[in-house]
Structures are given as C-alpha cells and as structure tokens.
Coordinates of C-alpha atoms and ligand atoms in Angstrom, one line a residue:
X1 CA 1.5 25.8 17.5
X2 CA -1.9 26.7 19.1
X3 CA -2.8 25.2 22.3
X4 CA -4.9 21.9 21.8
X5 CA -7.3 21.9 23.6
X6 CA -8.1 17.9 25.4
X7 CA -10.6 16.4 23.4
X8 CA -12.9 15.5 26.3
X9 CA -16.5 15.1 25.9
X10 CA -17.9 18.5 24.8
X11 CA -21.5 18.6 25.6
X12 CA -24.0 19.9 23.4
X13 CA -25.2 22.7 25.5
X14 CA -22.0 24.1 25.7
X15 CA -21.2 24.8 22.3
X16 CA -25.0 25.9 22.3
X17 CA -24.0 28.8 24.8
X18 CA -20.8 29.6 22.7
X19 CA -23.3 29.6 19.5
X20 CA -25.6 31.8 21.1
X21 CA -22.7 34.6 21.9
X22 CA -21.5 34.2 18.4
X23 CA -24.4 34.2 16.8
X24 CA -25.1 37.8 18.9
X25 CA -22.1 39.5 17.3
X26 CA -23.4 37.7 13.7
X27 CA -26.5 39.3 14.0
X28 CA -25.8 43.2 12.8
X29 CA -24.0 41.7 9.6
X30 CA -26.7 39.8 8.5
X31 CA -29.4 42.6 9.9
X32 CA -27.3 44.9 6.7
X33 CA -28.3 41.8 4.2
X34 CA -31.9 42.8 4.9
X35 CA -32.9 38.9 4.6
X36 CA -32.9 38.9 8.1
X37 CA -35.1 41.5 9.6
X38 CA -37.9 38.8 9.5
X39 CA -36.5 36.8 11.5
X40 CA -35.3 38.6 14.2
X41 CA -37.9 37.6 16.5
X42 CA -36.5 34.5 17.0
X43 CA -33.5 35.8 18.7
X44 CA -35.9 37.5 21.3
X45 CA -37.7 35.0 22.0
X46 CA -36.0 32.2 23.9
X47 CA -33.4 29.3 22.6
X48 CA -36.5 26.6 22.4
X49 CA -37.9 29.0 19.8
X50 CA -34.5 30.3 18.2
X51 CA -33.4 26.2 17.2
X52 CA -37.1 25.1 16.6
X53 CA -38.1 27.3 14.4
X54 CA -35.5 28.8 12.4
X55 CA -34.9 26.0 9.6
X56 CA -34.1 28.9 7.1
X57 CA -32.1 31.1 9.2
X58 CA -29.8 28.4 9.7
X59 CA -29.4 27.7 6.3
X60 CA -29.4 31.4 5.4
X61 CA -26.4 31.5 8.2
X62 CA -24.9 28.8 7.1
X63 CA -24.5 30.1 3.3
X64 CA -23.5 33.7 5.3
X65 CA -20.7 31.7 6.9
X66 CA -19.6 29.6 4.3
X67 CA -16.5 30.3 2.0
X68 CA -19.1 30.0 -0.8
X69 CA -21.4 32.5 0.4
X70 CA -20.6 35.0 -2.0
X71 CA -21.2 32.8 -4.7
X72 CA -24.5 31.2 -4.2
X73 CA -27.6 32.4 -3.0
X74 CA -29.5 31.2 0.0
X75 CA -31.4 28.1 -2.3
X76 CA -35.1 28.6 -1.4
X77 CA -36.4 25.6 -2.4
X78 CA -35.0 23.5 0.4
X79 CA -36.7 25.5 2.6
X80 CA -40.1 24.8 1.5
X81 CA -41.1 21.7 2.8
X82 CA -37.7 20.2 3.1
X83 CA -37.5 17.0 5.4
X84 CA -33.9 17.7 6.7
X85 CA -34.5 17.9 10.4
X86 CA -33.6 21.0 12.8
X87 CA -31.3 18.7 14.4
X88 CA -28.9 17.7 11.3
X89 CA -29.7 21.8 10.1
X90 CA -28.3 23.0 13.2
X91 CA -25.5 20.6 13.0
X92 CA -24.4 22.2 9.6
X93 CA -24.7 25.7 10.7
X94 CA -22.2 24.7 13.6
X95 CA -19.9 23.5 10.8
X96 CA -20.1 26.7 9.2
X97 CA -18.9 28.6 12.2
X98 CA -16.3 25.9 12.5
X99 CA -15.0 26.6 9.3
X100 CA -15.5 30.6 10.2
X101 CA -13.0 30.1 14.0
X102 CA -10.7 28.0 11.7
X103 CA -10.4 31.2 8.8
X104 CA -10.2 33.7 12.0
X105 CA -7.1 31.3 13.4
X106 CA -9.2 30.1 16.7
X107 CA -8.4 26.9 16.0
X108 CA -9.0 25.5 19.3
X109 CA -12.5 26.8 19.1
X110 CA -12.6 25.2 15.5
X111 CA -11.5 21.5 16.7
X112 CA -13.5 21.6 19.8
X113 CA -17.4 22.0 17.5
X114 CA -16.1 19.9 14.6
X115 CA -14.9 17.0 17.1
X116 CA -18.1 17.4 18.8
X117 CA -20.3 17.1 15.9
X118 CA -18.5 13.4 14.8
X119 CA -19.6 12.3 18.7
X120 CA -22.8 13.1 17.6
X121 CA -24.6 9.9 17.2
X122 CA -27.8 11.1 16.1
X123 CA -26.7 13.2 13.6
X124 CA -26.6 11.4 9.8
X125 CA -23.7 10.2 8.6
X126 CA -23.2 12.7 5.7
X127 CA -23.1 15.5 8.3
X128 CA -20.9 13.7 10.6
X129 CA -18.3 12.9 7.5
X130 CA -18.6 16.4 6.6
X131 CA -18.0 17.5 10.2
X132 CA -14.4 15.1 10.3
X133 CA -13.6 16.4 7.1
X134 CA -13.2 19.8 8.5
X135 CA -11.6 18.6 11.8
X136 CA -9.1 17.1 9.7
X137 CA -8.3 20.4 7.8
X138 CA -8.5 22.2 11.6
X139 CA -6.0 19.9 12.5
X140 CA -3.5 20.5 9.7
X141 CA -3.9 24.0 9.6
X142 CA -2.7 23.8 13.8
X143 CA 0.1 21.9 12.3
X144 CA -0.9 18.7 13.9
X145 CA -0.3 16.9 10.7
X146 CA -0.6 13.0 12.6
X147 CA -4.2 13.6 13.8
X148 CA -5.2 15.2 10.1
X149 CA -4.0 12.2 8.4
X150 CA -5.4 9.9 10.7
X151 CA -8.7 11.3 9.7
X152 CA -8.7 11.8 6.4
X153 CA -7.2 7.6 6.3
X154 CA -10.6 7.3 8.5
X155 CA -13.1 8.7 6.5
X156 CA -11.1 6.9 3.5
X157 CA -11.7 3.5 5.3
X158 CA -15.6 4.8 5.6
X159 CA -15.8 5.8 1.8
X160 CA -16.9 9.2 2.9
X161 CA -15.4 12.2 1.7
X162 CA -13.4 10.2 -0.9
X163 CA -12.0 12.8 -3.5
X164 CA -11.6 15.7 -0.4
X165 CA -9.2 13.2 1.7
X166 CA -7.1 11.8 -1.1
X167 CA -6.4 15.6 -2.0
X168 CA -5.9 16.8 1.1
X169 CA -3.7 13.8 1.8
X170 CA -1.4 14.7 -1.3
X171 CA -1.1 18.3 -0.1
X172 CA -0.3 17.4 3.0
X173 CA 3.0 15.6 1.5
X174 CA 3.2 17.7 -1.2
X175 CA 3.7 20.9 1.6
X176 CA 7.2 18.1 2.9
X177 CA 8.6 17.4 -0.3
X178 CA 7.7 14.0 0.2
X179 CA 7.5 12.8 -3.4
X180 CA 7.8 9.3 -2.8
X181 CA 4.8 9.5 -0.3
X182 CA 3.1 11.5 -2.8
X183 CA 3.3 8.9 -5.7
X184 CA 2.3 6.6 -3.4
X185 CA -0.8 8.2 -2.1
X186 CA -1.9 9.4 -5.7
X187 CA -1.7 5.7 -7.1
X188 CA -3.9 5.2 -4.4
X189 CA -6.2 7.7 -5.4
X190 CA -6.1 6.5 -8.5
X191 CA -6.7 2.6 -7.9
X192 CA -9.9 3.8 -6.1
X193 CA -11.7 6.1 -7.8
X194 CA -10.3 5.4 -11.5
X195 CA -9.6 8.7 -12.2
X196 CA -6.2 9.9 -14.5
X197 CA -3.3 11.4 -12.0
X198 CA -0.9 10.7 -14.6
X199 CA 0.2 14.5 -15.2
X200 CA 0.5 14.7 -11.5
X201 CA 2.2 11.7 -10.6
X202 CA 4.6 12.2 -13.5
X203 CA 5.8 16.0 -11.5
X204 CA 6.5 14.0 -8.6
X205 CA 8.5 11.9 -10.7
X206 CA 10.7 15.2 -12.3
X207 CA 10.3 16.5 -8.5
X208 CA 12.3 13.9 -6.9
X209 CA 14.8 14.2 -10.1
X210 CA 15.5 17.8 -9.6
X211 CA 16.4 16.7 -5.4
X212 CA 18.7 14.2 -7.5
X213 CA 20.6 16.8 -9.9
X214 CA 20.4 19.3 -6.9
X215 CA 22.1 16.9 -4.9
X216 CA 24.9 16.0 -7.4
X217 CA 25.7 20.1 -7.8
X218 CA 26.6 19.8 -3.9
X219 CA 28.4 16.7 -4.6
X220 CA 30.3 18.1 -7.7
X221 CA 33.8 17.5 -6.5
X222 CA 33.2 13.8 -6.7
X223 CA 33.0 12.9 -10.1
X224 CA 31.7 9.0 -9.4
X225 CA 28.9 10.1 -6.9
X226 CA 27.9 13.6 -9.5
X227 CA 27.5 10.7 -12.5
X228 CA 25.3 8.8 -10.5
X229 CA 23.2 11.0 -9.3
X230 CA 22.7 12.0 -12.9
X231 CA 21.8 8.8 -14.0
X232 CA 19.3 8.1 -11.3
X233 CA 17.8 11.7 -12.4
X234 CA 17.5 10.2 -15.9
X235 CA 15.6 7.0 -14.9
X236 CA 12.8 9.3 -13.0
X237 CA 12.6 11.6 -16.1
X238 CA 12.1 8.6 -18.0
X239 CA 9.5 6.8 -15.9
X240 CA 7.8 10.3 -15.9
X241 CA 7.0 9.9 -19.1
X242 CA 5.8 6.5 -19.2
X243 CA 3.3 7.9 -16.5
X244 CA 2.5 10.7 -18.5
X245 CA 4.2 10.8 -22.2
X246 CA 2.8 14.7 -22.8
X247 CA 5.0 15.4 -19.7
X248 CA 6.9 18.3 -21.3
X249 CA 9.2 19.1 -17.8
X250 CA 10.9 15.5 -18.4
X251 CA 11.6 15.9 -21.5
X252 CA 13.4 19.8 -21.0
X253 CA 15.0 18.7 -18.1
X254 CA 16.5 15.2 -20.3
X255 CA 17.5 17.6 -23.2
X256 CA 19.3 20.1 -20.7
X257 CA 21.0 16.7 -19.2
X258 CA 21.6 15.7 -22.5
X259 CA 23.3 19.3 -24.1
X260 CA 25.0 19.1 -20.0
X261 CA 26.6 15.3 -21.7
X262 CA 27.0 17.1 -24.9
X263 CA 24.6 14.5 -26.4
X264 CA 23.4 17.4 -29.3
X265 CA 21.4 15.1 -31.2
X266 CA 19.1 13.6 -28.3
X267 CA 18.9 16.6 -26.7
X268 CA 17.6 18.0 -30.2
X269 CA 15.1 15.0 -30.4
X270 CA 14.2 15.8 -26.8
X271 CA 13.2 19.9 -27.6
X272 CA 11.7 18.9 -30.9
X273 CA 9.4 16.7 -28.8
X274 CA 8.6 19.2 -26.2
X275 CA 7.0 21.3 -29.7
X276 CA 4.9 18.4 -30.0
X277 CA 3.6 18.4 -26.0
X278 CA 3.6 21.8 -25.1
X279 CA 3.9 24.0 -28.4
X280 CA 3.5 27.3 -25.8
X281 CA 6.5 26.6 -23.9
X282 CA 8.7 27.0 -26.8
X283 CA 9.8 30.6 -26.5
X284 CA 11.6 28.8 -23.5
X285 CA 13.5 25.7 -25.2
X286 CA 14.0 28.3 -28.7
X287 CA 17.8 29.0 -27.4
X288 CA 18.9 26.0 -26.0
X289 CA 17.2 23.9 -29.3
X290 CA 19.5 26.3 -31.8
X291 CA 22.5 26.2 -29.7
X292 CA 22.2 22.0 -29.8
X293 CA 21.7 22.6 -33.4
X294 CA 25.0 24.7 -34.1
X295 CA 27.4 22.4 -31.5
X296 CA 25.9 19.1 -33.5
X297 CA 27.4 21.4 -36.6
X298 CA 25.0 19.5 -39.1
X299 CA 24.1 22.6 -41.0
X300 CA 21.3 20.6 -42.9
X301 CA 19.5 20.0 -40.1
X302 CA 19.8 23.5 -38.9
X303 CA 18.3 25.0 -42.2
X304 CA 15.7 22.6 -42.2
X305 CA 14.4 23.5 -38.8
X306 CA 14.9 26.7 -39.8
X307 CA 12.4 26.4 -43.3
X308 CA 9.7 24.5 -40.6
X309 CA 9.8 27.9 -38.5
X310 CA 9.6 30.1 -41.8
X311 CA 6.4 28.1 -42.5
X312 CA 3.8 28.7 -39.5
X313 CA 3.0 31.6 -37.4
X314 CA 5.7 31.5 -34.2
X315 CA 5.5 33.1 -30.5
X316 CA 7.4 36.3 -30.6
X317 CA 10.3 35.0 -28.4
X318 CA 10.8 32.5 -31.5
X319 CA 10.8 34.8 -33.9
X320 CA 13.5 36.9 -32.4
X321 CA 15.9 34.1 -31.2
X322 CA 15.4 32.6 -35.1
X323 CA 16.2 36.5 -36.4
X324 CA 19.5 36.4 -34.5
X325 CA 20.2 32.4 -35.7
X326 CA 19.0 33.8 -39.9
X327 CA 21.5 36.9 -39.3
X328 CA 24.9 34.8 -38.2
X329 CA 23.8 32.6 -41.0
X330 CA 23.1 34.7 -44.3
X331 CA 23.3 38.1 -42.8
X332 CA 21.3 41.4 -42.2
X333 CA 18.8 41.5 -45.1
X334 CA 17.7 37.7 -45.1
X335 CA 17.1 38.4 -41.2
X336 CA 15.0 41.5 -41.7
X337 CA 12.8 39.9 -44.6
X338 CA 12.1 37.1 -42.4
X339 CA 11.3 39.0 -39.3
X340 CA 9.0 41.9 -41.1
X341 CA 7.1 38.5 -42.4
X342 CA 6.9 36.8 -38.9
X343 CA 5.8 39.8 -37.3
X344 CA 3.5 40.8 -39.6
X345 CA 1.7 37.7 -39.5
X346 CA 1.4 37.3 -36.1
X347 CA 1.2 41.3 -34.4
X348 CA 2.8 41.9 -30.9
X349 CA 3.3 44.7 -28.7
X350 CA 7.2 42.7 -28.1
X351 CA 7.4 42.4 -31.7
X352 CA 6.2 46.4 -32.6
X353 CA 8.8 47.4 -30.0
X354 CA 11.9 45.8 -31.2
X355 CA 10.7 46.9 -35.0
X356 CA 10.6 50.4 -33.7
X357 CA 14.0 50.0 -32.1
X358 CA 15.3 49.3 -35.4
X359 CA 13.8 51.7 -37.2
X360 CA 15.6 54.2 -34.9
X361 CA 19.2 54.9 -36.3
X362 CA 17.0 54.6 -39.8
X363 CA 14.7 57.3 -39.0
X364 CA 15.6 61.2 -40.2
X365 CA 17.4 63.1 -37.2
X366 CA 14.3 65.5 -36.7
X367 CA 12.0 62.7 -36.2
X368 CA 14.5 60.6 -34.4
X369 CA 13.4 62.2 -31.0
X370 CA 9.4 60.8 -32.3
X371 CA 10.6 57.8 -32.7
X372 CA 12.6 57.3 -29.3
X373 CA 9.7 58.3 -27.0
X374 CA 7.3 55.7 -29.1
X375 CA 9.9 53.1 -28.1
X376 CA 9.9 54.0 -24.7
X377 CA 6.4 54.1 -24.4
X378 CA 6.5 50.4 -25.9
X379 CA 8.7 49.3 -23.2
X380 CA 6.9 50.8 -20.5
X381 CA 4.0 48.9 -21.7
X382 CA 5.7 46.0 -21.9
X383 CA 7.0 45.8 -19.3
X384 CA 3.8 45.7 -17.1
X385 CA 2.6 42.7 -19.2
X386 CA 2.9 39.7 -17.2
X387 CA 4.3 36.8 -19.3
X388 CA 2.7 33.9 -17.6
X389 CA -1.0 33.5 -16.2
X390 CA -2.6 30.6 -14.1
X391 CA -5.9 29.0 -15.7
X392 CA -7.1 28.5 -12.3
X393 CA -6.8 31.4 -9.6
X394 CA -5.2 34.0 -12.3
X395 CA -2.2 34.2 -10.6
X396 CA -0.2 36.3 -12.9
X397 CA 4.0 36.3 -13.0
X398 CA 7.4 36.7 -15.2
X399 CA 8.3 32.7 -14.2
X400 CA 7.2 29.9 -15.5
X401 CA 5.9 27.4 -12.5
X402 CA 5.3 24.1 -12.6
X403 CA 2.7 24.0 -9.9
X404 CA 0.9 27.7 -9.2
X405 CA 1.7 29.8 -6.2
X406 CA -1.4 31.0 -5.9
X407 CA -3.7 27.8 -5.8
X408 CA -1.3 24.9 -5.8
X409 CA -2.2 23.2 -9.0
X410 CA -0.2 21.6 -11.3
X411 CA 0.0 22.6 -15.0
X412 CA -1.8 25.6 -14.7
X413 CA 0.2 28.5 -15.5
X414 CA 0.4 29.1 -19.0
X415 CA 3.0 31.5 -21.3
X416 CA 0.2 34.3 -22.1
X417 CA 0.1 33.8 -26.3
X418 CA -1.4 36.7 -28.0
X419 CA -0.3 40.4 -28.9
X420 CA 0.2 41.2 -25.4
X421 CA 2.1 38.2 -24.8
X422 CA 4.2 36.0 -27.1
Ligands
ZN501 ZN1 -3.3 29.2 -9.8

C-alpha cells in the first residue's frame, strides 16, 4: 500500500510548481508531435504568460495526456472562440496529469492534484465531479477501497458522474466476490437510471450458486449439509432466470445438477433450452445432452433429436459428437453419410482434418506418407486457432469465460463460429 499522503490543504501554487517541472520533462514529447513548436514561447516566457495564454496548449496537453489521446485528435473548434475559462482549462489539464501519476503508480502525487481540484471552489461543478471521479479511482487503485466508495456514494448523492460511479461501484465488489453486494448495488443502478442489468445481475445470481455447490464438494462427507447446499444452488439458478430468462449459465449449470440427481429428462429440457438461448454454446452441452438422452433410454426421443440435427447446418463439435452417437446406433456407413453431408455443408478446417484422418488407412500405401503430412499440417493449424474470442477487447483463449479476463465484461466471449472455428 503506497504511503497516503495527509490530505491537508494543498495550495494551488504548489501543484503549479510541480506542474511546471512536469510539464518541463513533457515538453520534448510533444516538441516530436510537431503541434507544439508554436507554442514554445510560452514556456520561455514567464508562468503569467504560460497559464494566460495557452487555452490550446492545454487542451492539446490534455488530449496528449489522456488515455484517449490516441484516439481523438486535438478538436479545433473549441479553441476558436470557446468561452471555457483558463481557469476551469487548466483545471482539466491537471486532471490529465492526475490520471498520467495514477497510470505511472505515483499515486500519492495522483490523490494529492485530484483532491485539490474538488477544494476548488471556483472551479465549475462538472470539472470538480470529474476531478472526484478520478480521486475515487486513485483511491481504489492504492487499495484504499473505504475512501473510493465513499466518493463514488458522494457524487451518487450529487447526480454527477452517475453511470461512472455505479460501475465502478460494482467492480469494486465484483474484484471481493461480494455477489450479494453486487446485486444489491446493480438494482440500484438500475432503479436510477432505468437501464436493463438483468444479464448481469442474473451472473451474480449463478455466481453465488457456484460458492454454494463449491461449498457442498468440501462438505461432501455430510450427506444432509451436501443436499442442501444443492438445493439452495437450485433456487439462485432459478431466480437467475427470472432476472434474465436468456441466461444460458443457469440453465447448464441446473441440467449438470439435474444429470448429477440423475433427473435425465429435466436435464434434457434444460440443454434443449440452452439451444434456444445461446445456440453457439452448443458444441459445449452436445455430450452431456446425448449422454442424458441414452441414460433416459427413450430411444424415440434420441432419434428424433437426432433427425432435428440431420436437418440444419451444426458447429463442427456437433457434428462429431452426433457422428460418434449415428455410429453406436446404426453403424459405420450411416455415420460417414451423415458426416460427409454435415461437413460438406458447413466447411471447417476441424472438420477437413478429421476427414483427412480417415481417409488415411484408406489411402494407397505410396500416397499414405502425402496424406499424413497434410494431416499434420491440419493439426498444426488448428491448433493455433483460438476457440473463443471476446466481442469487446479481443481477448482470444481455449476456455469459455463467463466474464472476460481481459476487460471484465460479462457475456462477451463468444465460441469463434466459422471455418476456422466451429
Ligand atoms: Zn474482453
């Protein structure tokens, strides 16, 4: 934990002389850009001239500074004419090189000009919310998780920085595990603003489920504690999905619970309905849905799934597992019609590589050798396909995650479809 520094009163001048050495070692960078080499004057010329009449360079800076530099130019406009005062211009620049002490770790340095700034009477209040917005995040990133809550809550009691806090707010708990909080906070959210956290709120839900059934493994020895825990597990998958019925985690994780109670036929229902929400994750249910479907032993209902898959274009992981299912059931031939169909349908590099495999022990013994290196070349290439991408930040993986390791969001990782995926 850094050391905090003692939020005394910071006077103005004295961030102006840390500004000033900053702003120094800033200068070559922004001397590169070339945008800056008419304006260099201002630096040699006294700090009465450097604050009074460099409106642009600020705002130049600040876009420099900011995390959104790179993708937005300086705006022009604004500068021509633009009523915003040096004062409140100056005041966002200093938030800028906040945010830049905060991204280089000085935290201290970070909290002290943020803090300062929301002292700053004269300043507007959209600066100043902006300004305690960032404290907060200074304050959270130093671990001092009390003092960011406390305000984000106050710039949620000021209707300031509304959608910001409320996020933050549901990081912050959803970085503890602290589903219950979470739900709590996004109802909240949701109250206020009217927007739809339903998807969200419903993970929390599965979330504290999975802590349930985690729990019961460690308590497995005790049968009457295990078979509660279970059935608490089953009421938070349920309310998941009266928060959000498309909520495809609660219903795989009530099927596995239900194949785990060897309830075939509702845990049938259950996968059958996760094709409806989430048709993409069914190269992952594909198994478990035709093992259900042999242990209920109602071959009827097994060849009439069967016929449904015969009759639309499937991911390739469906196609396989149903190959293997077609095989047991009516042999070799039947299997091989059916997959040479599928897969020609619906081309994959997965798909090309497991034909070729076959057509190895087929192939002549001088062109066996051909053959073989083709495979492995297939693998190889394969193999460096990821099989799941995030929508988002394009975090790329072999798992399926709920919520992305790269950015944190929820239901943004998707099974990559197409001939280099399923
Ligand atoms: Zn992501």
């Amino acid at each position: 934990m850094p050391n905090v520094p003692v939020l005394g009163p910071v006077t103005w001048a004295e961030n102006e002389s840390r500004m000033y050495e900053l702003l120094w070692m800033l200068l070559p960078v922004a001397a590169a850009g070339g945008w800056l080499a008419g304006r260099r004057y201002a630096m040699t010329t006294g700090p009465d001239r450097f604050w009074n009449d460099a409106t642009t360079y600020h705002r130049d800076l600040h876009s420099l500074l900011s995390e959104t530099a790179a993708d937005s130019a300086p705006d022009d406009t604004l500068a021509l004419g633009s009523p915003v005062s040096v004062e409140q211009d100056a005041a966002e620049t200093h938030i800028a090189l906040g945010n830049m002490f905060r991204r280089r770790g000085d935290l201290d340095s970070a909290i002290r000009i943020h803090a300062s700034l929301t002292r700053k009477n004269q300043l507007g209040e959209d600066v100043r919310s902006e300004a305690q917005l960032e404290l907060a995040r200074d304050y959270d990133s130093a671990g001092l998780l009390d003092r960011s809550e406390a305000q984000f809550r106050a710039l949620l009691k000021a209707n300031r920085q509304v959608d910001a806090s409320y996020e933050h707010l549901l990081q912050i708990s959803e970085r503890a595990s602290d589903w219950q909080r979470a739900i709590q906070t996004a109802d909240e959210f949701q109250n206020s603003t009217g927007r739809n956290l339903g998807s969200r709120i419903a993970h929390y839900y599965c979330e504290i489920a999975e802590s349930l059934i985690a729990a019961e493994t460690t308590n497995g020895l005790n049968a009457d504690k295990a078979a509660g825990g279970t059935e608490d597990a089953e009421r938070w998958l349920e309310n998941a999905l009266k928060r959000d019925p498309a909520c495809a985690r609660a219903s795989i994780r009530l099927a596995e619970l239900a194949v785990g109670e060897k309830n075939f036929s509702e845990a049938i229902d259950l996968y059958e309905r996760v094709e409806q929400q989430r048709p993409e994750l069914m190269p992952e249910i594909i198994s478990p849905l035709f093992e259900s479907l042999e242990q209920l032993g109602d071959e009827t209902r097994l060849r009439a799934y069967i016929d449904r898959i015969k009759g639309r274009l499937n991911a390739y992981s469906v196609i396989k597992t149903t190959r293997n299912m077609i095989e047991r059931m009516d042999g070799e031939n039947a299997a091989d019609e059916f997959f040479k169909d599928q897969i020609v349908k619906r081309p994959s590099l997965k798909g090309l590589r497991d034909w070729a495999r076959g057509q190895l022990e087929k192939s002549r013994p001088n062109e066996r050798g051909k053959v073989s290196v083709m495979c492995d070349m297939l693998d190889q290439v394969v193999k460096d396909k990821p099989g799941y991408v995030c929508s988002e930040c394009g975090f790329r993986g072999q798992t399926r995650h709920w919520r992305c390791p790269g950015c944190n969001r929820w239901d943004t990782v998707h099974t990559v479809i197409g001939a280099e995926g399923e």
